[in-house]
């Protein structure tokens, strides 16, 4: 798979508490038309760890403003246990659902945390090998 830096939301982003991705993607005026051709992929670059039973919920959000003043969640992974967030795991590989506005970001929603470790890559790709 070839990665396009302009479609990268996070690069080894350390996540210990809920946070937005390092980057946002501007789909321009195409919005939904362009977004539906892509897949969201999240890869674990450092295994998640916590003293308790932490979870991470990966949410793909969209908004017509780059400030994300009124974000809409397009995709919600549900709570994924830290035990499933092991090195090189790919907890999310999904086609972007309809409804994309101009801007996209990923939101890491940490539940029953905080995490004491965990780094993630997140990006959009036109083709993904889905097992």
PDB file of C-alpha atoms in Angstrom:
ATOM      1  CA  UNK A   1       0.000   0.000   0.000  1.00  0.00           C
ATOM      2  CA  UNK A   2       1.342   3.427  -0.945  1.00  0.00           C
ATOM      3  CA  UNK A   3       0.637   6.194   1.559  1.00  0.00           C
ATOM      4  CA  UNK A   4      -0.076   9.778   0.558  1.00  0.00           C
ATOM      5  CA  UNK A   5       1.155  12.260   3.206  1.00  0.00           C
ATOM      6  CA  UNK A   6      -1.779  14.539   2.380  1.00  0.00           C
ATOM      7  CA  UNK A   7      -4.176  11.764   3.416  1.00  0.00           C
ATOM      8  CA  UNK A   8      -2.462  11.131   6.763  1.00  0.00           C
ATOM      9  CA  UNK A   9      -4.430  11.991   9.897  1.00  0.00           C
ATOM     10  CA  UNK A  10      -1.885  10.763  12.481  1.00  0.00           C
ATOM     11  CA  UNK A  11       1.721   9.567  12.350  1.00  0.00           C
ATOM     12  CA  UNK A  12       2.731   7.620  15.459  1.00  0.00           C
ATOM     13  CA  UNK A  13       0.508   9.959  17.478  1.00  0.00           C
ATOM     14  CA  UNK A  14       0.838   9.321  21.202  1.00  0.00           C
ATOM     15  CA  UNK A  15      -2.612   8.988  22.749  1.00  0.00           C
ATOM     16  CA  UNK A  16      -3.098   8.837  26.512  1.00  0.00           C
ATOM     17  CA  UNK A  17      -6.394  10.704  26.794  1.00  0.00           C
ATOM     18  CA  UNK A  18      -9.143  11.665  24.353  1.00  0.00           C
ATOM     19  CA  UNK A  19      -7.789  13.827  21.521  1.00  0.00           C
ATOM     20  CA  UNK A  20      -8.237  14.782  17.878  1.00  0.00           C
ATOM     21  CA  UNK A  21      -5.800  13.603  15.220  1.00  0.00           C
ATOM     22  CA  UNK A  22      -2.666  15.635  14.507  1.00  0.00           C
ATOM     23  CA  UNK A  23      -3.928  16.520  11.043  1.00  0.00           C
ATOM     24  CA  UNK A  24      -7.195  17.200   9.268  1.00  0.00           C
ATOM     25  CA  UNK A  25      -7.922  16.434   5.634  1.00  0.00           C
ATOM     26  CA  UNK A  26      -9.518  18.991   3.348  1.00  0.00           C
ATOM     27  CA  UNK A  27     -11.647  17.215   0.741  1.00  0.00           C
ATOM     28  CA  UNK A  28     -12.406  20.554  -0.897  1.00  0.00           C
ATOM     29  CA  UNK A  29     -15.706  21.142  -2.611  1.00  0.00           C
ATOM     30  CA  UNK A  30     -15.890  17.449  -3.594  1.00  0.00           C
ATOM     31  CA  UNK A  31     -16.631  16.445   0.004  1.00  0.00           C
ATOM     32  CA  UNK A  32     -18.770  13.322  -0.047  1.00  0.00           C
ATOM     33  CA  UNK A  33     -17.992  12.470  -3.682  1.00  0.00           C
ATOM     34  CA  UNK A  34     -14.270  12.202  -2.950  1.00  0.00           C
ATOM     35  CA  UNK A  35     -14.511  10.721   0.519  1.00  0.00           C
ATOM     36  CA  UNK A  36     -16.600   7.697  -0.493  1.00  0.00           C
ATOM     37  CA  UNK A  37     -13.750   6.404  -2.656  1.00  0.00           C
ATOM     38  CA  UNK A  38     -11.380   6.046   0.302  1.00  0.00           C
ATOM     39  CA  UNK A  39     -10.807   3.737   3.249  1.00  0.00           C
ATOM     40  CA  UNK A  40      -9.950   4.786   6.799  1.00  0.00           C
ATOM     41  CA  UNK A  41      -7.108   2.741   8.279  1.00  0.00           C
ATOM     42  CA  UNK A  42      -5.833   2.882  11.858  1.00  0.00           C
ATOM     43  CA  UNK A  43      -2.633   1.034  12.746  1.00  0.00           C
ATOM     44  CA  UNK A  44      -1.127   0.529  16.203  1.00  0.00           C
ATOM     45  CA  UNK A  45       2.514   1.704  16.333  1.00  0.00           C
ATOM     46  CA  UNK A  46       2.952   1.228  20.095  1.00  0.00           C
ATOM     47  CA  UNK A  47       0.732  -1.150  22.035  1.00  0.00           C
ATOM     48  CA  UNK A  48      -1.854   0.461  24.268  1.00  0.00           C
ATOM     49  CA  UNK A  49      -1.277   0.134  27.998  1.00  0.00           C
ATOM     50  CA  UNK A  50      -3.112   1.310  31.110  1.00  0.00           C
ATOM     51  CA  UNK A  51      -3.324   0.461  34.772  1.00  0.00           C
ATOM     52  CA  UNK A  52      -7.033  -0.304  34.382  1.00  0.00           C
ATOM     53  CA  UNK A  53      -9.228  -1.765  31.671  1.00  0.00           C
ATOM     54  CA  UNK A  54      -8.897   1.107  29.200  1.00  0.00           C
ATOM     55  CA  UNK A  55     -10.597   1.268  25.814  1.00  0.00           C
ATOM     56  CA  UNK A  56     -10.230   3.439  22.743  1.00  0.00           C
ATOM     57  CA  UNK A  57     -13.088   4.404  20.464  1.00  0.00           C
ATOM     58  CA  UNK A  58     -11.924   5.570  17.020  1.00  0.00           C
ATOM     59  CA  UNK A  59     -14.318   8.110  15.503  1.00  0.00           C
ATOM     60  CA  UNK A  60     -14.050   9.542  11.993  1.00  0.00           C
ATOM     61  CA  UNK A  61     -15.531  13.024  12.189  1.00  0.00           C
ATOM     62  CA  UNK A  62     -16.469  15.536   9.508  1.00  0.00           C
ATOM     63  CA  UNK A  63     -17.372  19.219   9.508  1.00  0.00           C
ATOM     64  CA  UNK A  64     -17.822  22.049   7.041  1.00  0.00           C
ATOM     65  CA  UNK A  65     -15.455  24.194   9.178  1.00  0.00           C
ATOM     66  CA  UNK A  66     -11.789  23.377   9.781  1.00  0.00           C
ATOM     67  CA  UNK A  67     -12.260  24.295  13.461  1.00  0.00           C
ATOM     68  CA  UNK A  68     -14.648  21.345  13.868  1.00  0.00           C
ATOM     69  CA  UNK A  69     -17.080  23.557  15.745  1.00  0.00           C
ATOM     70  CA  UNK A  70     -19.974  21.195  14.883  1.00  0.00           C
ATOM     71  CA  UNK A  71     -18.421  17.784  14.167  1.00  0.00           C
ATOM     72  CA  UNK A  72     -20.530  14.939  12.823  1.00  0.00           C
ATOM     73  CA  UNK A  73     -19.370  11.363  13.418  1.00  0.00           C
ATOM     74  CA  UNK A  74     -19.315   9.341  10.185  1.00  0.00           C
ATOM     75  CA  UNK A  75     -17.843   6.181  11.676  1.00  0.00           C
ATOM     76  CA  UNK A  76     -17.594   4.934  15.252  1.00  0.00           C
ATOM     77  CA  UNK A  77     -15.556   1.807  16.018  1.00  0.00           C
ATOM     78  CA  UNK A  78     -17.154   1.270  19.391  1.00  0.00           C
ATOM     79  CA  UNK A  79     -14.984   0.702  22.452  1.00  0.00           C
ATOM     80  CA  UNK A  80     -11.941  -1.428  21.621  1.00  0.00           C
ATOM     81  CA  UNK A  81     -10.165  -2.943  24.630  1.00  0.00           C
ATOM     82  CA  UNK A  82      -6.492  -2.170  25.195  1.00  0.00           C
ATOM     83  CA  UNK A  83      -5.779  -5.905  24.907  1.00  0.00           C
ATOM     84  CA  UNK A  84      -6.770  -5.745  21.215  1.00  0.00           C
ATOM     85  CA  UNK A  85      -4.545  -2.713  20.559  1.00  0.00           C
ATOM     86  CA  UNK A  86      -1.294  -4.617  20.180  1.00  0.00           C
ATOM     87  CA  UNK A  87       1.732  -3.617  18.107  1.00  0.00           C
ATOM     88  CA  UNK A  88       0.937  -3.609  14.353  1.00  0.00           C
ATOM     89  CA  UNK A  89      -2.755  -4.369  14.866  1.00  0.00           C
ATOM     90  CA  UNK A  90      -5.175  -2.661  12.473  1.00  0.00           C
ATOM     91  CA  UNK A  91      -8.315  -2.153  14.552  1.00  0.00           C
ATOM     92  CA  UNK A  92      -9.981  -0.063  11.828  1.00  0.00           C
ATOM     93  CA  UNK A  93     -10.126  -0.705   8.071  1.00  0.00           C
ATOM     94  CA  UNK A  94     -13.401   0.635   6.701  1.00  0.00           C
ATOM     95  CA  UNK A  95     -14.691   2.463   3.651  1.00  0.00           C
ATOM     96  CA  UNK A  96     -15.631   6.029   4.504  1.00  0.00           C
ATOM     97  CA  UNK A  97     -19.425   6.113   4.787  1.00  0.00           C
ATOM     98  CA  UNK A  98     -21.579   8.698   2.977  1.00  0.00           C
ATOM     99  CA  UNK A  99     -22.018  12.117   4.523  1.00  0.00           C
ATOM    100  CA  UNK A 100     -18.504  13.570   4.366  1.00  0.00           C
ATOM    101  CA  UNK A 101     -18.385  17.346   4.435  1.00  0.00           C
ATOM    102  CA  UNK A 102     -15.316  19.373   3.496  1.00  0.00           C
ATOM    103  CA  UNK A 103     -13.034  18.381   6.424  1.00  0.00           C
ATOM    104  CA  UNK A 104     -12.207  15.036   8.056  1.00  0.00           C
ATOM    105  CA  UNK A 105     -10.376  14.175  11.264  1.00  0.00           C
ATOM    106  CA  UNK A 106     -10.031  11.186  13.548  1.00  0.00           C
ATOM    107  CA  UNK A 107     -10.999  11.502  17.190  1.00  0.00           C
ATOM    108  CA  UNK A 108      -9.447   9.132  19.724  1.00  0.00           C
ATOM    109  CA  UNK A 109     -11.981   8.708  22.521  1.00  0.00           C
ATOM    110  CA  UNK A 110     -10.256   7.029  25.480  1.00  0.00           C
ATOM    111  CA  UNK A 111     -12.643   5.345  27.899  1.00  0.00           C
ATOM    112  CA  UNK A 112     -11.941   4.072  31.418  1.00  0.00           C
ATOM    113  CA  UNK A 113      -8.413   5.443  30.915  1.00  0.00           C
ATOM    114  CA  UNK A 114      -6.117   7.106  30.847  1.00  0.00           C
ATOM    115  CA  UNK A 115      -3.704   5.133  28.706  1.00  0.00           C
ATOM    116  CA  UNK A 116      -0.112   5.046  29.898  1.00  0.00           C
ATOM    117  CA  UNK A 117       1.138   4.163  26.402  1.00  0.00           C
ATOM    118  CA  UNK A 118      -0.205   3.926  22.884  1.00  0.00           C
ATOM    119  CA  UNK A 119       0.729   5.369  19.488  1.00  0.00           C
ATOM    120  CA  UNK A 120      -1.364   5.249  16.350  1.00  0.00           C
ATOM    121  CA  UNK A 121      -1.119   5.923  12.626  1.00  0.00           C
ATOM    122  CA  UNK A 122      -4.347   6.911  10.877  1.00  0.00           C
ATOM    123  CA  UNK A 123      -4.741   7.619   7.183  1.00  0.00           C
ATOM    124  CA  UNK A 124      -7.026   7.389   4.175  1.00  0.00           C
ATOM    125  CA  UNK A 125      -6.143   5.089   1.302  1.00  0.00           C
ATOM    126  CA  UNK A 126      -7.819   4.294  -2.013  1.00  0.00           C
ATOM    127  CA  UNK A 127      -7.244   0.553  -1.713  1.00  0.00           C
ATOM    128  CA  UNK A 128      -6.875  -1.625   1.349  1.00  0.00           C
ATOM    129  CA  UNK A 129      -6.431  -5.352   1.741  1.00  0.00           C
ATOM    130  CA  UNK A 130      -9.355  -6.433   3.899  1.00  0.00           C
ATOM    131  CA  UNK A 131      -9.027  -9.955   5.316  1.00  0.00           C
TER     132      UNK A 131
END
